[in-house]
CSV table of C-alpha atoms in Angstrom, one decimal:
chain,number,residue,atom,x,y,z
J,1,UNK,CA,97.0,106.7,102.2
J,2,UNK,CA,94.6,105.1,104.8
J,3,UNK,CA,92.5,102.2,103.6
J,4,UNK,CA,89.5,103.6,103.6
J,5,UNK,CA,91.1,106.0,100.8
J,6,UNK,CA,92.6,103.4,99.1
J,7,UNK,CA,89.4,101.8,98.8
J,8,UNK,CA,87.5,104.5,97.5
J,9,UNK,CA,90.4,105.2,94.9
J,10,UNK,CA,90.3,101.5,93.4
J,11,UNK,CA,86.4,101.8,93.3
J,12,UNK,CA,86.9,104.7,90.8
J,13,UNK,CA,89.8,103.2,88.9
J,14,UNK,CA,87.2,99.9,88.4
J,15,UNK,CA,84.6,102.0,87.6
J,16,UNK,CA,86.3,104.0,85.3
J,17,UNK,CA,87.8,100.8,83.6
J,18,UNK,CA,84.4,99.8,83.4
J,19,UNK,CA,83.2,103.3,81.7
J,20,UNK,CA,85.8,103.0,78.9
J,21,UNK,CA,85.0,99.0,78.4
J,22,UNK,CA,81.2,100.2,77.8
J,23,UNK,CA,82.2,102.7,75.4
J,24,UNK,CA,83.7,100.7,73.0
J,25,UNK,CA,82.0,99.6,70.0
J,26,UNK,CA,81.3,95.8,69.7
J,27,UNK,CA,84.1,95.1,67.5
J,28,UNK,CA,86.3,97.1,69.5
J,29,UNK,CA,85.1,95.0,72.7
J,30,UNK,CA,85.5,91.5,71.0
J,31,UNK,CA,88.5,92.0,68.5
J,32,UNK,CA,90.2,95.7,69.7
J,33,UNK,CA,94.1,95.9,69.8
J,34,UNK,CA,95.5,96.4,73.5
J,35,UNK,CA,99.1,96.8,74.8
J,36,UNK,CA,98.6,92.6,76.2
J,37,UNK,CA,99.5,90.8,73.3
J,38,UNK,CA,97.2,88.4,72.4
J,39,UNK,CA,94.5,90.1,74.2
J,40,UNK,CA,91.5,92.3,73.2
J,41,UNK,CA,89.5,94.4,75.9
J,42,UNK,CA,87.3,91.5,76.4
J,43,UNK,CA,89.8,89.6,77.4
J,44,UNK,CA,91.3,92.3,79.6
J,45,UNK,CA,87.8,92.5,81.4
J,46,UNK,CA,88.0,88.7,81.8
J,47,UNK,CA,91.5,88.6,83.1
J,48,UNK,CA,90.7,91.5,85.3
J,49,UNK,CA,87.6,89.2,87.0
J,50,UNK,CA,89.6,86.2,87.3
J,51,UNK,CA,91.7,88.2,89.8
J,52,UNK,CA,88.8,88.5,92.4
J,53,UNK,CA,88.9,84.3,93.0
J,54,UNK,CA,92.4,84.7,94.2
J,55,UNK,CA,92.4,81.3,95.5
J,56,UNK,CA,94.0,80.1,92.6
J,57,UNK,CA,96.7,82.6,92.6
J,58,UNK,CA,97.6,81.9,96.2
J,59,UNK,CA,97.3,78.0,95.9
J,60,UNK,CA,99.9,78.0,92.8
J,61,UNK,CA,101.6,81.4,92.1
J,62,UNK,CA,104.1,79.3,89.3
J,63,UNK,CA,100.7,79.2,87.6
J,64,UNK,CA,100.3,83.4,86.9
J,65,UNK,CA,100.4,83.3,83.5
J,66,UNK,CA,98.0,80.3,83.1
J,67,UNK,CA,95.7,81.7,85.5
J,68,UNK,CA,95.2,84.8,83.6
J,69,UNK,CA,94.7,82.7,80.5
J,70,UNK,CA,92.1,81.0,81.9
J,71,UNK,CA,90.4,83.8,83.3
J,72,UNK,CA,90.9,85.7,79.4
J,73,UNK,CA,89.5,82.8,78.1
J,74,UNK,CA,86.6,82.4,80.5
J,75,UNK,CA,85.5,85.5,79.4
J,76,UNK,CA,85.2,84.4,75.9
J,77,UNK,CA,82.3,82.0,77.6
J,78,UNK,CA,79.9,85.0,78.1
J,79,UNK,CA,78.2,87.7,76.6
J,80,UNK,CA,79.4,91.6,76.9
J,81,UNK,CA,76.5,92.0,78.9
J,82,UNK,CA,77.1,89.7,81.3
J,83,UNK,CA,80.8,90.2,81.6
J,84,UNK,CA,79.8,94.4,81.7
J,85,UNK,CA,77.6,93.3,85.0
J,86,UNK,CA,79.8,91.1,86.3
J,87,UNK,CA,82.7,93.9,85.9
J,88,UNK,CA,80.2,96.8,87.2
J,89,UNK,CA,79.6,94.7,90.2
J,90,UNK,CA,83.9,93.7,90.6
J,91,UNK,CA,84.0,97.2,91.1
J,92,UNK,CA,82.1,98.0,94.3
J,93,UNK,CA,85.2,96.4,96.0
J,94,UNK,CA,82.7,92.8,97.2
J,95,UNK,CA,85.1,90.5,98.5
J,96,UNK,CA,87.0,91.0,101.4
J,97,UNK,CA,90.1,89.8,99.8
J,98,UNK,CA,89.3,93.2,97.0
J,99,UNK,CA,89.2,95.2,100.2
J,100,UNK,CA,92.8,94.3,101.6
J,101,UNK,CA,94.7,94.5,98.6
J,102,UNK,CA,92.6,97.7,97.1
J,103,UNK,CA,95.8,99.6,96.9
J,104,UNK,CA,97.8,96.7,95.2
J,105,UNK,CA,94.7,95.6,92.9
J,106,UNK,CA,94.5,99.0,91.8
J,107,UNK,CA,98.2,99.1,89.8
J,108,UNK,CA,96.8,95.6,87.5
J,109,UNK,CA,93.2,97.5,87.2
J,110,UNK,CA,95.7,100.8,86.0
J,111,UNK,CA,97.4,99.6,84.2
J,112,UNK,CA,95.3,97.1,82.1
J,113,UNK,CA,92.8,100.6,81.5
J,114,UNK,CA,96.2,102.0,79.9
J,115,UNK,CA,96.7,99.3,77.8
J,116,UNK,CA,93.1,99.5,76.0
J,117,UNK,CA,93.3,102.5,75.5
J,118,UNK,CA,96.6,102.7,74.3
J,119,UNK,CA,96.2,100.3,72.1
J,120,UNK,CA,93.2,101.6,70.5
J,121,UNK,CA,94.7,104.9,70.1
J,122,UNK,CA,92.5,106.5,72.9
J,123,UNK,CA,94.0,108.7,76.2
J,124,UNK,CA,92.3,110.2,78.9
J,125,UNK,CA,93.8,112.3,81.9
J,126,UNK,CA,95.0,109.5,84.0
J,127,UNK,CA,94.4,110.3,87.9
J,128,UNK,CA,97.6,110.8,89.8
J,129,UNK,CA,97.0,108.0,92.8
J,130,UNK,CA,96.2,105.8,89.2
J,131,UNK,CA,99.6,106.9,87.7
J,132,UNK,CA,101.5,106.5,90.7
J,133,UNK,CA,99.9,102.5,90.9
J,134,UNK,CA,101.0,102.3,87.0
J,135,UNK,CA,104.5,102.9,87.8
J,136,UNK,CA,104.4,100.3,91.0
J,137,UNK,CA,102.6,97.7,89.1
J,138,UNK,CA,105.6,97.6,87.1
J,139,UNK,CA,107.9,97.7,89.2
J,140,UNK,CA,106.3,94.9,91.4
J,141,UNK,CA,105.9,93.2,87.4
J,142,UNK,CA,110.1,93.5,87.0
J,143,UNK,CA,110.5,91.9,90.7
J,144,UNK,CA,107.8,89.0,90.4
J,145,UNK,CA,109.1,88.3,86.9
J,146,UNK,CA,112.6,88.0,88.5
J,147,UNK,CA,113.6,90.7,86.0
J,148,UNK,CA,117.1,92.4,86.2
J,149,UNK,CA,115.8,95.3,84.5
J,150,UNK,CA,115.9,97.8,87.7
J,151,UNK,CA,119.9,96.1,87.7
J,152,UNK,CA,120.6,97.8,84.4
J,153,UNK,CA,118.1,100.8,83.8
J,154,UNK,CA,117.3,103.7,86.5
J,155,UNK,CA,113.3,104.2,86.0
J,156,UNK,CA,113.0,108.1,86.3
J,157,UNK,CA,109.8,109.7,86.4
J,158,UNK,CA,109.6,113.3,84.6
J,159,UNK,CA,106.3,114.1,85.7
J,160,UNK,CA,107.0,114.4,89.7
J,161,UNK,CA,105.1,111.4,90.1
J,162,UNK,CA,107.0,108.3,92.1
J,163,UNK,CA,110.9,108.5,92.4
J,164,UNK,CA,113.4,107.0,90.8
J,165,UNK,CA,114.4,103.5,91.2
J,166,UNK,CA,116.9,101.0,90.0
J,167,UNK,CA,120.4,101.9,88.9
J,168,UNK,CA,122.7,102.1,85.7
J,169,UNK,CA,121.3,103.6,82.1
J,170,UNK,CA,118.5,106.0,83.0
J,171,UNK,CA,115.6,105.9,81.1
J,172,UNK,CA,113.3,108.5,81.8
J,173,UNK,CA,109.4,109.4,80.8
J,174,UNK,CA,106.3,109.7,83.3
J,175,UNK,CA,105.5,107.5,85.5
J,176,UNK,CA,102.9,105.9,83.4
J,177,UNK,CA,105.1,105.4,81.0
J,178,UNK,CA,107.8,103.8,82.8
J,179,UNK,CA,105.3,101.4,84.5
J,180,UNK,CA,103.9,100.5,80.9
J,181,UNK,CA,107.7,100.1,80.1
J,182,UNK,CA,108.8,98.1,82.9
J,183,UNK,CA,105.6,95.6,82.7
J,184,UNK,CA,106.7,94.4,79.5
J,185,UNK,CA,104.4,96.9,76.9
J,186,UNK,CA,106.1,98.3,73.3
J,187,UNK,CA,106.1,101.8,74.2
J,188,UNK,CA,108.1,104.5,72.8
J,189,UNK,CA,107.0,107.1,74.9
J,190,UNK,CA,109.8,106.8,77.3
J,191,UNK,CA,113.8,108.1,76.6
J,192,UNK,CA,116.7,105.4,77.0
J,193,UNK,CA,119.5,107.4,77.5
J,194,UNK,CA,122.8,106.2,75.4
């Protein structure tokens, strides 16, 4: 996919993102359940913002999970209107940094849409480039966690979207699915074969 494409696909992921976040009802927003333990949509939307200063990522890396509570809690520091504005403008792509790693940034922006809506018992007809990004994000989430899940599990994607990866017990569901299984989430929409 050229840049220019990825670009454009990431806007929409953000925007949409941002569509379901205005949806929701306030208590929804402030106090929802989402796949992220721990975390309402407001703190997704927070979490999801902290990644645009990725200074702090790059200067300590060891610090991922702390980062992204400090951005989730950040967001606890503003209203819902001004965290919807700051998220409508997060997804025009600003920074040049957003530009580069569109194609990455998409799979967290993906997959963090998932788990809302998951978690609040919502779906929507996920776009394939989106569900192909799901199932990378957790891949990428398995390798940066130093995982050995792809050691023990074959990820295989029923729904013609990615291939399969890793090797020993396949476990098998579409490729959101898998990704949402292999970042970590309490799914049981995918098969463990025994």
């Amino acid at each position: 996919m050229a840049a220019q494409d990825k670009r454009a696909a990431a806007r929409a992921a953000r925007h949409a993102f941002l569509d379901t976040i205005e949806s929701l009802s306030d208590a929804e927003f402030d106090d929802g359940r989402t796949l992220c333990s721990g975390w309402a949509p407001r703190d997704v939307l927070g979490h999801l913002l902290g990644t645009a200063e990725i200074g702090a990522y790059l200067r300590a890396p060891w610090r991922l999970h702390k980062i992204n509570q400090e951005a989730a809690a950040a967001a606890h520091r503003r209203s819902r209107a001004e965290l919807t504005a700051a998220g409508r403008a997060w997804a025009e792509l600003p920074t040049r940094v957003d530009r580069a790693l569109a194609g990455m940034l998409m799979g967290d922006v993906a997959m963090h849409h998932q788990d809302v809506l998951r978690g609040l018992g919502h779906t929507r007809e996920i776009p394939p480039v989106e569900e192909a990004a799901v199932f990378a994000e957790g891949i990428s989430l398995t390798l940066q966690k130093l995982q050995p899940t792809l050691l023990r599990y074959r990820v295989e994607p029923t729904n013609g979207i990615g291939r399969p990866r890793g090797r020993g017990t396949p476990v098998r569901g579409t490729a959101e699915a898998l990704g949402l299984w292999l970042g970590g989430r309490d799914i049981t929409d995918v098969t463990i074969e025994r």
